Coordinates of C-alpha atoms and ligand atoms in Angstrom, one line a residue:
Chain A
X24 CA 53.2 61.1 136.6
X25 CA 51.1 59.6 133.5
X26 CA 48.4 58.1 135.0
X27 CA 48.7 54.3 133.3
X28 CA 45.2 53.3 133.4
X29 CA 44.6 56.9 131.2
X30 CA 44.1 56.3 127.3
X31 CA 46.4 57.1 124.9
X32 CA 46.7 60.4 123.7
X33 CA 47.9 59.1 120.3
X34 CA 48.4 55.6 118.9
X35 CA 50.2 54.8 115.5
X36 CA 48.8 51.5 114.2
X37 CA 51.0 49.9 111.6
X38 CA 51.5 53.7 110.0
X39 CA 53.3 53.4 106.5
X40 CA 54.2 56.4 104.7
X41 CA 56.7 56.6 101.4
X42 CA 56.9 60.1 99.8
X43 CA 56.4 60.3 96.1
X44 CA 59.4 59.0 94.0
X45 CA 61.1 57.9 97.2
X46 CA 62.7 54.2 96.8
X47 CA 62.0 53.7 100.6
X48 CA 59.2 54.5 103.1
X49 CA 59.8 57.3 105.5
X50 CA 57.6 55.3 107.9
X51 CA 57.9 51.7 108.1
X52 CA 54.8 50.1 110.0
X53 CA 54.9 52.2 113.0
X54 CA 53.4 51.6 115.5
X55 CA 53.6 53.8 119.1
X56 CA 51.5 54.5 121.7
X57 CA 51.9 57.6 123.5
X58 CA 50.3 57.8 127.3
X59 CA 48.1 60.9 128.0
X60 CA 50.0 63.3 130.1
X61 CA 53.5 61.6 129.0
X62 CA 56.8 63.5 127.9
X63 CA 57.5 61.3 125.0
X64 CA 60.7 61.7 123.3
X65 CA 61.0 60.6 119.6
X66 CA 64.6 60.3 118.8
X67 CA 66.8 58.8 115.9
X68 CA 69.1 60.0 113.3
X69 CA 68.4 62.5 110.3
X70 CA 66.2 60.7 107.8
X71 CA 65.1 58.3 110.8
X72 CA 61.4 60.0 109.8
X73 CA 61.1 62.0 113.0
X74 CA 60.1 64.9 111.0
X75 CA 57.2 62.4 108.9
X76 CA 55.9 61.3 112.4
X77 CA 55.1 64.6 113.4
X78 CA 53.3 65.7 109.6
X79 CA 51.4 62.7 110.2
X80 CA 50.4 63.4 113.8
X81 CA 49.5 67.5 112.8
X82 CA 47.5 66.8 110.1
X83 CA 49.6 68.2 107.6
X84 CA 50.2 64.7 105.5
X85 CA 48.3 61.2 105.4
X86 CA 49.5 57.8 105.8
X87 CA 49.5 55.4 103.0
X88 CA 48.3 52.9 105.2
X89 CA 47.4 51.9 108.8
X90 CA 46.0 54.3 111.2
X91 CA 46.9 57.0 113.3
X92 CA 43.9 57.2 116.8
X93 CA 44.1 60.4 118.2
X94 CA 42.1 61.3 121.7
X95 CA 40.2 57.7 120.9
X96 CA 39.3 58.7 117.5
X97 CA 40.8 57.9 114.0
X98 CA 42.5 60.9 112.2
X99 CA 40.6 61.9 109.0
X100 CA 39.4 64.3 107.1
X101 CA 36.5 64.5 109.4
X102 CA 38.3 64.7 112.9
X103 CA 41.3 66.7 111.4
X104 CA 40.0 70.1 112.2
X105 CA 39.1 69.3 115.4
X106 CA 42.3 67.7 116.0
X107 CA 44.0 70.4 115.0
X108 CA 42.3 72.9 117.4
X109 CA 43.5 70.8 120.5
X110 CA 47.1 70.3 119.0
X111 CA 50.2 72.7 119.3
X112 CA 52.9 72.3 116.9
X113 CA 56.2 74.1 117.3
X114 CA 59.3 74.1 114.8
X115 CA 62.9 73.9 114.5
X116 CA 62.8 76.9 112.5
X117 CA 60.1 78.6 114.7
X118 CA 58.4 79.5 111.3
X119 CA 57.1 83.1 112.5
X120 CA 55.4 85.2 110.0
X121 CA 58.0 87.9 109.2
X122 CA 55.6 90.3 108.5
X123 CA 53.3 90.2 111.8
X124 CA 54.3 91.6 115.0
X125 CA 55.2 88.7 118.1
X126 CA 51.9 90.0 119.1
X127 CA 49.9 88.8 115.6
X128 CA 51.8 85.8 115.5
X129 CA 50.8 84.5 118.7
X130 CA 46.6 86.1 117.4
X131 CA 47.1 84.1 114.4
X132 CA 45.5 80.8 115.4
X133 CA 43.2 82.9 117.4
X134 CA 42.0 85.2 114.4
X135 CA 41.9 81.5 111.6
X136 CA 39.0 80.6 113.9
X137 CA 37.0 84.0 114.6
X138 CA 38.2 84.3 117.7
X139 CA 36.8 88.4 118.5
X140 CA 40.1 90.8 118.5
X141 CA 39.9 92.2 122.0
X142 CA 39.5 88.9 123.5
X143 CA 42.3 87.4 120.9
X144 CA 44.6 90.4 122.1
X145 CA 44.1 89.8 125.6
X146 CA 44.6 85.8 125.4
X147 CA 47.9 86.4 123.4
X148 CA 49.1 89.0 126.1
X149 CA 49.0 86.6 128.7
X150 CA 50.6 83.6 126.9
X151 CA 53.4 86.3 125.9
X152 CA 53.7 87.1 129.7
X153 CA 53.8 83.1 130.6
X154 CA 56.9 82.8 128.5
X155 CA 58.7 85.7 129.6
X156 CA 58.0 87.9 126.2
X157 CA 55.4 90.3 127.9
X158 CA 57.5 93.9 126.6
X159 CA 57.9 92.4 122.8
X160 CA 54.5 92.6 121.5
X161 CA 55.1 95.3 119.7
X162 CA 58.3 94.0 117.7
X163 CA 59.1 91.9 115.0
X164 CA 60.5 88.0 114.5
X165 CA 64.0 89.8 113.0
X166 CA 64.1 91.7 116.2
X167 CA 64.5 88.8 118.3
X168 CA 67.3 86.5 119.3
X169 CA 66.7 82.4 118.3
X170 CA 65.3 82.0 122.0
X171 CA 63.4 84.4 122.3
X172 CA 62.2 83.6 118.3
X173 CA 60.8 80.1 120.0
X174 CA 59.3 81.4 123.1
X175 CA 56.8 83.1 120.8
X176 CA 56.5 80.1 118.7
X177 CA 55.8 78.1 121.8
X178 CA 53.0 81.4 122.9
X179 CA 51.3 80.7 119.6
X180 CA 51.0 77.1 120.2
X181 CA 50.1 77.1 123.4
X182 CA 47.6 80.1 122.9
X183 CA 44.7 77.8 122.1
X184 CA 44.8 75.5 124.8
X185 CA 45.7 72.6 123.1
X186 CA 46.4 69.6 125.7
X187 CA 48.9 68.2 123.2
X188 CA 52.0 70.1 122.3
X189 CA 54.1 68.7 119.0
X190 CA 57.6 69.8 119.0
X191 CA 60.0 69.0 116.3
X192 CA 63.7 69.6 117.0
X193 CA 62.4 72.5 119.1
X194 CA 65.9 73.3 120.5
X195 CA 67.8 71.9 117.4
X196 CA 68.5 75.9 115.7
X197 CA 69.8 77.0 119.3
X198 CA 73.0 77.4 121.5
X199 CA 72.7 74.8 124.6
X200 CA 72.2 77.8 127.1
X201 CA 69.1 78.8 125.4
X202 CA 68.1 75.1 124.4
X203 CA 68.3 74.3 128.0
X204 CA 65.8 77.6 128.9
X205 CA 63.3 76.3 125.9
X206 CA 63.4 72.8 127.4
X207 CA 62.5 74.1 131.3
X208 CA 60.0 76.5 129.8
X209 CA 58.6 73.5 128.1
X210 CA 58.7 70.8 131.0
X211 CA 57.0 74.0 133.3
X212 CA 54.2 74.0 130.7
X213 CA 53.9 70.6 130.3
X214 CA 53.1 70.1 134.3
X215 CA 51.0 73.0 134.6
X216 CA 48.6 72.6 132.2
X217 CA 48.8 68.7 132.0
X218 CA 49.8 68.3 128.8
X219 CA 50.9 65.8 127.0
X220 CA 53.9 66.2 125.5
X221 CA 55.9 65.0 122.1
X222 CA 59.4 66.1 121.8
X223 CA 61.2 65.4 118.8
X224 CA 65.1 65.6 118.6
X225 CA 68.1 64.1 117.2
X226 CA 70.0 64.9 120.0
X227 CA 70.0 62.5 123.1
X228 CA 70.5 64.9 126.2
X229 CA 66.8 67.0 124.9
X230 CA 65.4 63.4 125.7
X231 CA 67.4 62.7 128.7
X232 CA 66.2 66.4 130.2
X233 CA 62.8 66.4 129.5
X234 CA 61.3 63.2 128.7
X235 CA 59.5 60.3 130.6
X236 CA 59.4 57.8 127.8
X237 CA 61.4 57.7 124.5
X238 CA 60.7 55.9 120.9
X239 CA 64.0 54.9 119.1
X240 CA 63.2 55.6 115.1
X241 CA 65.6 53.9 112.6
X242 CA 64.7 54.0 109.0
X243 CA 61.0 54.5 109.9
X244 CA 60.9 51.8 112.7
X245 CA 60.3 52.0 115.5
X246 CA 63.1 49.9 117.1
X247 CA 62.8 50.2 120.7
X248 CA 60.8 52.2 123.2
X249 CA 60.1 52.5 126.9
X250 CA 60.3 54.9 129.8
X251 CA 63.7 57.1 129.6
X252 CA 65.5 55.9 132.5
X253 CA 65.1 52.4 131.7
X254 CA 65.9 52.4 128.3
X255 CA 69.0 54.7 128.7
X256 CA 70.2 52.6 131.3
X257 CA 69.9 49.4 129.7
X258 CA 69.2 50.1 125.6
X259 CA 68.6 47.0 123.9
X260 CA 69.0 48.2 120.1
X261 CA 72.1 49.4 118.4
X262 CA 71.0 52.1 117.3
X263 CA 70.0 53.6 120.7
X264 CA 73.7 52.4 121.9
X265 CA 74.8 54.0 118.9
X266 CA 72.9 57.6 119.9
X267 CA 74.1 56.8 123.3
X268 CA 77.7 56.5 122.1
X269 CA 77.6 59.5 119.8
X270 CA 76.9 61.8 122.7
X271 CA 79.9 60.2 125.0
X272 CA 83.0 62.9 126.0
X273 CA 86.3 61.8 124.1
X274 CA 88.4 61.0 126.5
X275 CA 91.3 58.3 127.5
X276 CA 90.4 56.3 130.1
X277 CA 92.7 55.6 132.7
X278 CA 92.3 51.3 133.5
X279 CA 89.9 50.3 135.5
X280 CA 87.7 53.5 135.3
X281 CA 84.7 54.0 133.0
X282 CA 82.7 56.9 131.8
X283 CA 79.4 57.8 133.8
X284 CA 77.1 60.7 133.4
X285 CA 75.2 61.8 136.4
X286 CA 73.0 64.9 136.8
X287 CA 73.5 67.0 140.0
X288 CA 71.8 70.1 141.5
X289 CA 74.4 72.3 141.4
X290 CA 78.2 72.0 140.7
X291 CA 79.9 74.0 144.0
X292 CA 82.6 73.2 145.3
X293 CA 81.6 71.1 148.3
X294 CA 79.9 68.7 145.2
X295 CA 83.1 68.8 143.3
X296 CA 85.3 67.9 146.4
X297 CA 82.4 65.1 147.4
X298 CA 83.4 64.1 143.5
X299 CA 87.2 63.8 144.0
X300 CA 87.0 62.0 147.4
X301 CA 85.2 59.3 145.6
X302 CA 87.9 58.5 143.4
X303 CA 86.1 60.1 140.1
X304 CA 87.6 62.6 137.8
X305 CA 84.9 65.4 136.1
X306 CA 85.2 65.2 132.0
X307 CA 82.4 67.5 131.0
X308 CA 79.8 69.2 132.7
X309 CA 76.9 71.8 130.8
X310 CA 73.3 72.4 132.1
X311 CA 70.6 70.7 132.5
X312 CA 67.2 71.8 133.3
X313 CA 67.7 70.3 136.9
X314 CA 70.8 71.5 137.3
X315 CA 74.2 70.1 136.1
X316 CA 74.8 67.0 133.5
X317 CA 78.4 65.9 134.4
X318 CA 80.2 63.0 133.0
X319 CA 82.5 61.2 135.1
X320 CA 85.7 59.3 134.9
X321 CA 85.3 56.6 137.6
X322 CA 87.4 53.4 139.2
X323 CA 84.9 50.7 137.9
X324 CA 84.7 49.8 141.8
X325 CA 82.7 52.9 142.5
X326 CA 79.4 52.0 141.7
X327 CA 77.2 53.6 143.6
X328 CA 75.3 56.8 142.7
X329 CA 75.7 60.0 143.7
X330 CA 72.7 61.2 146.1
X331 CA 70.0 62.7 144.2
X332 CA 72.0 61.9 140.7
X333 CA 70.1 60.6 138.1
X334 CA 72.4 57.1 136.5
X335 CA 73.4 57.5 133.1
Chain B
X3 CA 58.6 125.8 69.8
X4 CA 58.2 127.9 72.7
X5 CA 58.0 126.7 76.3
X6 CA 54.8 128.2 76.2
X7 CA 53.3 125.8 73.2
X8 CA 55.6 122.9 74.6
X9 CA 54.3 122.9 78.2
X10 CA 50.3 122.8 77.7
X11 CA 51.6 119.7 75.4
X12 CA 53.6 118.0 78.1
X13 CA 51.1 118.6 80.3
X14 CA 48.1 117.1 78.4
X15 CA 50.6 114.0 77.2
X16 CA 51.7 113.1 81.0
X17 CA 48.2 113.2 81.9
X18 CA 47.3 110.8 78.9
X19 CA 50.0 108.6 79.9
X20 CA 48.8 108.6 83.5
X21 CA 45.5 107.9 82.2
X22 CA 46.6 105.1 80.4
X23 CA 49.0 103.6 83.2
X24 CA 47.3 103.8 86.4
X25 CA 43.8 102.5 85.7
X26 CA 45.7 99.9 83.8
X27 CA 48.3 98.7 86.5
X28 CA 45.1 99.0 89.0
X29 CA 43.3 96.2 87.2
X30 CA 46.7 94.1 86.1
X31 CA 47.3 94.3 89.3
X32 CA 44.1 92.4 91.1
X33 CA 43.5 89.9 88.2
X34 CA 47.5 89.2 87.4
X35 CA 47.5 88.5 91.5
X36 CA 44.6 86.5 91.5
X37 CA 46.1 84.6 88.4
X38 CA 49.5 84.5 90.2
X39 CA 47.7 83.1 93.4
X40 CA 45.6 80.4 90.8
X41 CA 49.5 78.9 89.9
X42 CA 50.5 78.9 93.3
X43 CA 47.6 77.1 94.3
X44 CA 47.5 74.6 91.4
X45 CA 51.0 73.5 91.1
X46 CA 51.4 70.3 91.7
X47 CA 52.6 70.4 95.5
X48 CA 50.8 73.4 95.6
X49 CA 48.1 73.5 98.3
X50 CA 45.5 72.9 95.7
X51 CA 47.1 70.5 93.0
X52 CA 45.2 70.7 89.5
X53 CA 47.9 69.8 87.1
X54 CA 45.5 70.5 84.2
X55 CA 44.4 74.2 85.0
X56 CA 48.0 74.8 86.1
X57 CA 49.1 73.9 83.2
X58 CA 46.6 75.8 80.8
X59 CA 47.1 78.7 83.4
X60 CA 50.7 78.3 82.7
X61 CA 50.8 78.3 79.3
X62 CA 48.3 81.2 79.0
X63 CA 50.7 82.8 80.5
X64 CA 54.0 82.3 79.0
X65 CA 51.8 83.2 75.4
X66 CA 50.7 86.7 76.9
X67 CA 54.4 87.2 77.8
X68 CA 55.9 86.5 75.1
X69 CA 53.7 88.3 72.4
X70 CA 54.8 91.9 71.9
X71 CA 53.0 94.6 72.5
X72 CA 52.3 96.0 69.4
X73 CA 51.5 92.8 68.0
X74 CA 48.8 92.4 71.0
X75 CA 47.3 95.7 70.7
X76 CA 46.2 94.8 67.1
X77 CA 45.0 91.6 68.1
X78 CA 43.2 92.9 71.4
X79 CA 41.3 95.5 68.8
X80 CA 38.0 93.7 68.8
X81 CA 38.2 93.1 71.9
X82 CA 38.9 96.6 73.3
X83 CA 36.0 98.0 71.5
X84 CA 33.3 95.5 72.5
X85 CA 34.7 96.9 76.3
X86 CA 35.0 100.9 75.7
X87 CA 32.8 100.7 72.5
X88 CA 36.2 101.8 70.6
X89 CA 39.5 101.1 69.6
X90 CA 41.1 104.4 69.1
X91 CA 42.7 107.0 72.0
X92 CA 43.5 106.7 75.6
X93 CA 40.9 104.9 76.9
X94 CA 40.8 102.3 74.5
X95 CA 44.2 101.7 74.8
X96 CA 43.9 101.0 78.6
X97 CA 42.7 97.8 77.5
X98 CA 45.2 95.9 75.7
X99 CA 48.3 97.7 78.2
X100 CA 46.1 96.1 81.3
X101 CA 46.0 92.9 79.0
X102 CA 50.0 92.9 78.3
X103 CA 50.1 93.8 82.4
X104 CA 48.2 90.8 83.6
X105 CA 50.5 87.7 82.7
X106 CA 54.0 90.0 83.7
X107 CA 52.2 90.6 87.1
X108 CA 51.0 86.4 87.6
X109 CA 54.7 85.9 86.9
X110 CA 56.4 88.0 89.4
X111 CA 53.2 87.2 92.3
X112 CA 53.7 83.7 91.5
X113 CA 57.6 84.0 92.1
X114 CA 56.8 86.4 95.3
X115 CA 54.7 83.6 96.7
X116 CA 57.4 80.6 96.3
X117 CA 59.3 82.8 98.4
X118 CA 57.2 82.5 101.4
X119 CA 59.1 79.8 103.3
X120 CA 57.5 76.7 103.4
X121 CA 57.3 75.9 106.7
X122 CA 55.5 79.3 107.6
X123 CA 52.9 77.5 105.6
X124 CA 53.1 73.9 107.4
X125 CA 52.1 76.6 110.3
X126 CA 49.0 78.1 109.4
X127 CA 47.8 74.5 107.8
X128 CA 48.7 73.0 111.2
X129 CA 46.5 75.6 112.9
X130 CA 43.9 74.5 111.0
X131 CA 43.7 77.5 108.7
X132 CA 41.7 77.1 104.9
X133 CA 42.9 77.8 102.0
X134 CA 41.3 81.0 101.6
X135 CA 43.0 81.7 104.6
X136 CA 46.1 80.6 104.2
X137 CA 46.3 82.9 101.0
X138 CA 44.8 85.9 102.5
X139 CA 46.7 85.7 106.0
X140 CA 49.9 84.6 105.4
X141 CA 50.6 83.9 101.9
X142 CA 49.7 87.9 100.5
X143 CA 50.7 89.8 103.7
X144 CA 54.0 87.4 103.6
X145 CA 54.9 88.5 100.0
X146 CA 53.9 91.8 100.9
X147 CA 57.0 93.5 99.8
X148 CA 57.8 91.6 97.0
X149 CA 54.3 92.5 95.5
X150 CA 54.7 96.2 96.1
X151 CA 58.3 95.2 94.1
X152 CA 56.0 93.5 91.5
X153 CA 53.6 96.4 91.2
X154 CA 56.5 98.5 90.4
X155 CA 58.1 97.0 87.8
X156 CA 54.9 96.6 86.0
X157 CA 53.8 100.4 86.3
X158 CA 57.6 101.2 84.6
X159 CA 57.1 98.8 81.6
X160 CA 53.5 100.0 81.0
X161 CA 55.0 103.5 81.1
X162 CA 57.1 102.5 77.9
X163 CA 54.6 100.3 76.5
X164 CA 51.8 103.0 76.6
X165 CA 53.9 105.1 74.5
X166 CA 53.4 102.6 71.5
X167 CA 49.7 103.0 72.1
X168 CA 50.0 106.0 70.5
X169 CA 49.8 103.7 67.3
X170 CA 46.5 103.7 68.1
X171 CA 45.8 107.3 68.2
X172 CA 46.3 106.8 72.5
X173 CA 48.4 110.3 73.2
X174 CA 50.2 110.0 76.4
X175 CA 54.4 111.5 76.3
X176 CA 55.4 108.6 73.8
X177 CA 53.0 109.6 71.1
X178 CA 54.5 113.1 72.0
X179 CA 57.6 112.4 71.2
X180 CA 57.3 110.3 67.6
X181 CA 54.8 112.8 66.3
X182 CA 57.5 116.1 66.9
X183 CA 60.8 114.1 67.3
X184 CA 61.1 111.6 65.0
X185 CA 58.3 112.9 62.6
X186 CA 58.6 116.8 62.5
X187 CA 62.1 116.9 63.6
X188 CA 61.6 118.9 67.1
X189 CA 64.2 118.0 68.5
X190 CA 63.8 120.2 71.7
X191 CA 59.3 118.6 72.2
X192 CA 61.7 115.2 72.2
X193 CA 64.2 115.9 74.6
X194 CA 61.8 117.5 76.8
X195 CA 59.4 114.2 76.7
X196 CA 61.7 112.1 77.3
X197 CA 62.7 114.0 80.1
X198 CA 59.1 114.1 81.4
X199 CA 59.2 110.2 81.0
X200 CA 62.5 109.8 82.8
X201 CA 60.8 111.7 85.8
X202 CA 57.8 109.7 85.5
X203 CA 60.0 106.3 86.0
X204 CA 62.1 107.3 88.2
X205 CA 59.2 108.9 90.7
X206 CA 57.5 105.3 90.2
X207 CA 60.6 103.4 91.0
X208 CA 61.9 105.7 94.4
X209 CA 58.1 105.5 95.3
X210 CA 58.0 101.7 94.6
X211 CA 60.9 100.8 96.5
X212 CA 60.6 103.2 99.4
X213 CA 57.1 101.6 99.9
X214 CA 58.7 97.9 99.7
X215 CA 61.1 98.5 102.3
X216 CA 58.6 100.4 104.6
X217 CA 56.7 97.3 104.4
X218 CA 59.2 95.0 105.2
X219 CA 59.9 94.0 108.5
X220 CA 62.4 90.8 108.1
Ligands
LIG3 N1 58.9 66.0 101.1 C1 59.7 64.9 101.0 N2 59.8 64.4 99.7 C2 60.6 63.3 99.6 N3 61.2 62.6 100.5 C3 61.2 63.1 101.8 C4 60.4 64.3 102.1 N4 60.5 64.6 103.4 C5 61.3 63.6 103.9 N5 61.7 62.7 103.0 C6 62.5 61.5 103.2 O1 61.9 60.7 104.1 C7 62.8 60.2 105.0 C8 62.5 60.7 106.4 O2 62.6 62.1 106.5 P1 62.3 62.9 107.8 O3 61.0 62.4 108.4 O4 62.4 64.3 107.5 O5 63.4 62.4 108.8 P2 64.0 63.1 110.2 O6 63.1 64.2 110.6 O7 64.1 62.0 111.1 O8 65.4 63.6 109.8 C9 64.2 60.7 104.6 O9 64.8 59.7 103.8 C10 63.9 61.9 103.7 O10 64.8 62.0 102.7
LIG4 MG1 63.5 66.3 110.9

């Protein structure tokens, strides 16, 4: 749990941004606080300026105005490079060097700051082993599957230590199986080595899976934010009902029932008959990095959670 | 002519023409990539925006490639001899081929770079890498096929350009074959040098691309 008394890892203070040529900003006055040690989920539609959040926050692109604090300290030119070195930054399009082994793309940050090669080697070995890539040293990006593509994208950003770990629409490129297997990897990471956490994603279930807080982006506002649980239960802006909606099962409802989603441990068959005495029908199940995401058909009467299910 | 007076002939004009090429596509090579990288750099967007010397770079550029050869070797004449003290033969004429190399070479490393994706760049500038860094560990060993692709196609045209350097008294197979073909009527010196040519390219280009696609791992 994020200590709340911690300071923020990262504060956006009235952040504006508008690309060259671009009628309207991609960042609107943002301002977000992330908590050190969070999972914070950043999620809106395409153009929202996820993808402008995360430039800004690695150093890769300024903000016309207002201020981005990172660790306490304003992001320049003059705390960039140090920045940097405590920041991982992973990619929809893992953005491997084609031409490098997995082994010298996880070296890579390693070598940029003079890091000596045996000890680079050895470091890079280990963070392959961590995510379950210990026999593909030897073998190229092409060679790989999509998963196994971002497991050594997630190696090389985690190879330096960072305590910050950037991630934009890390799962986005993938089939849900091997989504779900990044976003475990990344919330086993996360508690182990106390990072903090920023998860961007377009899609609402990476933020229900992983997160403990979510900002809502919409047209490069921030229009609502909070812990997860709270703000998916109760969402205040249209545009998080709207993402809510989106990811709702098409189905006819019978009258009377409604749609929930709960998250269960397992689906067996003493779950699914626990299910069916209750009254509720199963819709749509797929996994979940705790288990099962189900959504349910229910008589509106049946309120009450499931044990150990997670409310929708 | 017998084979016997035609192959000490073929012999000395390949080695001309290798004497004329390589040393040439050697140096084209390093300053056309090093020009190539300078347009990368400088584009605006680049990593290094400087519309102004982009845009002189750029235009230097387009000039040297759209001069002919010929034309360039004249003008290059005071030139090449202030370098190898003349302006006549083999050696001099390394000068205005490497010259004639240098823009061809920018173009095609420049072209090899923008096809780098992008967001392998974001990387390495997210990691914190320099410039110098970013061009020497990702950009170059990125491209690295499509520069040994580069290098080949520039060692083929200054195969056929160096045989018009034998307007300035440079030998090599091309002067060969004007001198006994087209001026003394040998039919059989002509055939046989342009054979020796053909050979020549084709070697460069199985070489060439053999190397490119041992290189390239994607
Ligand atoms: N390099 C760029 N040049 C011009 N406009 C851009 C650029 N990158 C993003 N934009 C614009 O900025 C807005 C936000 O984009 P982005 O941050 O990529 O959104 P998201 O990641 O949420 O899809 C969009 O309207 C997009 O078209
Ligand atoms: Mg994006």
């Amino acid at each position: 749990m994020p200590d709340p008394h911690a300071p923020d890892v990262l504060a956006f203070q009235n952040v504006c941004k508008t690309y060259p040529g671009q009628p309207r900003p991609a960042l609107d006055d943002l301002k977000l606080r992330v908590p050190r040690g969070s999972r914070m989920g950043i999620i809106g539609r395409s153009g929202a300026g996820k993808s402008t959040l995360v430039r800004l926050l690695s150093g890769l692109d300024t903000p016309d105005t207002g201020e981005l604090r990172v660790r306490g300290e304003v992001l320049g030119p003059a705390t960039r490079a140090a920045h940097q070195a405590r920041t991982g930054l992973v990619f929809q399009q893992f953005n491997l060097l084609a031409q490098r082994t997995v082994l010298r793309n996880v070296t890579l940050p390693l070598e940029l700051r003079g890091v000596p090669r045996a000890r680079r080697d050895a470091l890079a070995r280990e963070q392959l082993g961590l995510v379950g890539l210990g026999d593909y040293a030897g073998r190229y990006p092409a060679q790989l599957s999509g998963g196994q593509k971002q497991r050594v994208g997630i190696a090389r950003a985690l190879v330096t230590a960072p305590d910050l770990l950037l991630a934009d629409e890390a799962t986005s490129a993938l089939d849900p199986e091997t989504s779900a297997g990044i976003l475990q990897l990344l919330l086993e990471l996360q508690r182990e080595r106390d990072l903090t956490l920023v998860i961007v994603t377009h899609q609402l279930e990476v933020v229900r899976a992983v997160t403990t807080h979510v900002a809502v982006l919409e047209g490069g506002q921030l229009v609502e934010s909070g812990e997860t649980a709270a703000v998916l239960r109760d969402p205040r802006h249209t545009a998080t009902r709207a993402l809510l909606d989106a990811h709702r099962p098409q189905v006819t409802l019978a009258p009377g029932e409604t749609l929930r989603r709960v998250t269960l441990p397992d689906l067996t068959a003493s779950t699914l008959a626990a299910l069916t005495r209750s009254g509720a029908r199963l819709v749509q199940a797929e996994p979940h990095p705790q288990g099962v995401d189900v959504w349910l058909a229910a008589p509106a009467a049946e309120a009450a959670p499931q044990p150990g299910a997670v409310p929708a | 002519m017998t084979w016997e007076t035609l192959w000490p002939l073929l012999a000395q004009g390949t080695l001309d023409t290798l004497w004329m090429v390589v040393p040439a596509a050697l140096c084209a090579q390093l300053l056309g990539t090093a020009l190539g990288v300078l347009l990368t750099l400088t584009r605006p967007g680049g990593l290094h925006p400087l519309p102004p010397l982009f845009r002189a770079l750029d235009a230097i550029v387009n000039v040297g490639r759209s001069l002919p050869f010929i034309i360039l070797l004249v003008l290059l004449i005071p030139f090449t001899r202030l370098i190898t003290g003349t302006s006549i033969g083999a050696t001099a004429a390394i000068v205005p081929l490497t010259v004639a190399a240098i823009p061809f070479v920018a173009r095609l490393v420049d072209g090899a770079l923008k096809d780098v994706p992008h967001g392998v760049v974001d990387a390495a500038r997210a990691m914190g890498a320099t410039t110098a860094q970013t061009v020497f560990k990702v950009l170059l060993p990125e491209a690295r096929p499509a520069l040994i692709h580069a290098f080949t196609v520039m060692v083929v045209s200054l195969i056929g350009y160096s045989a018009m350097a034998g307007a300035i008294g440079g030998g090599g197979l091309g002067d060969l074959a004007i001198r006994y073909g087209y001026q003394r009527f040998e039919t059989g010196v002509m055939f046989a040098t342009v054979a020796a040519l053909l050979v020549l390219v084709q070697l460069t280009q199985w070489a060439g691309d053999r190397a490119a696609a041992r290189s390239d791992h994607r």
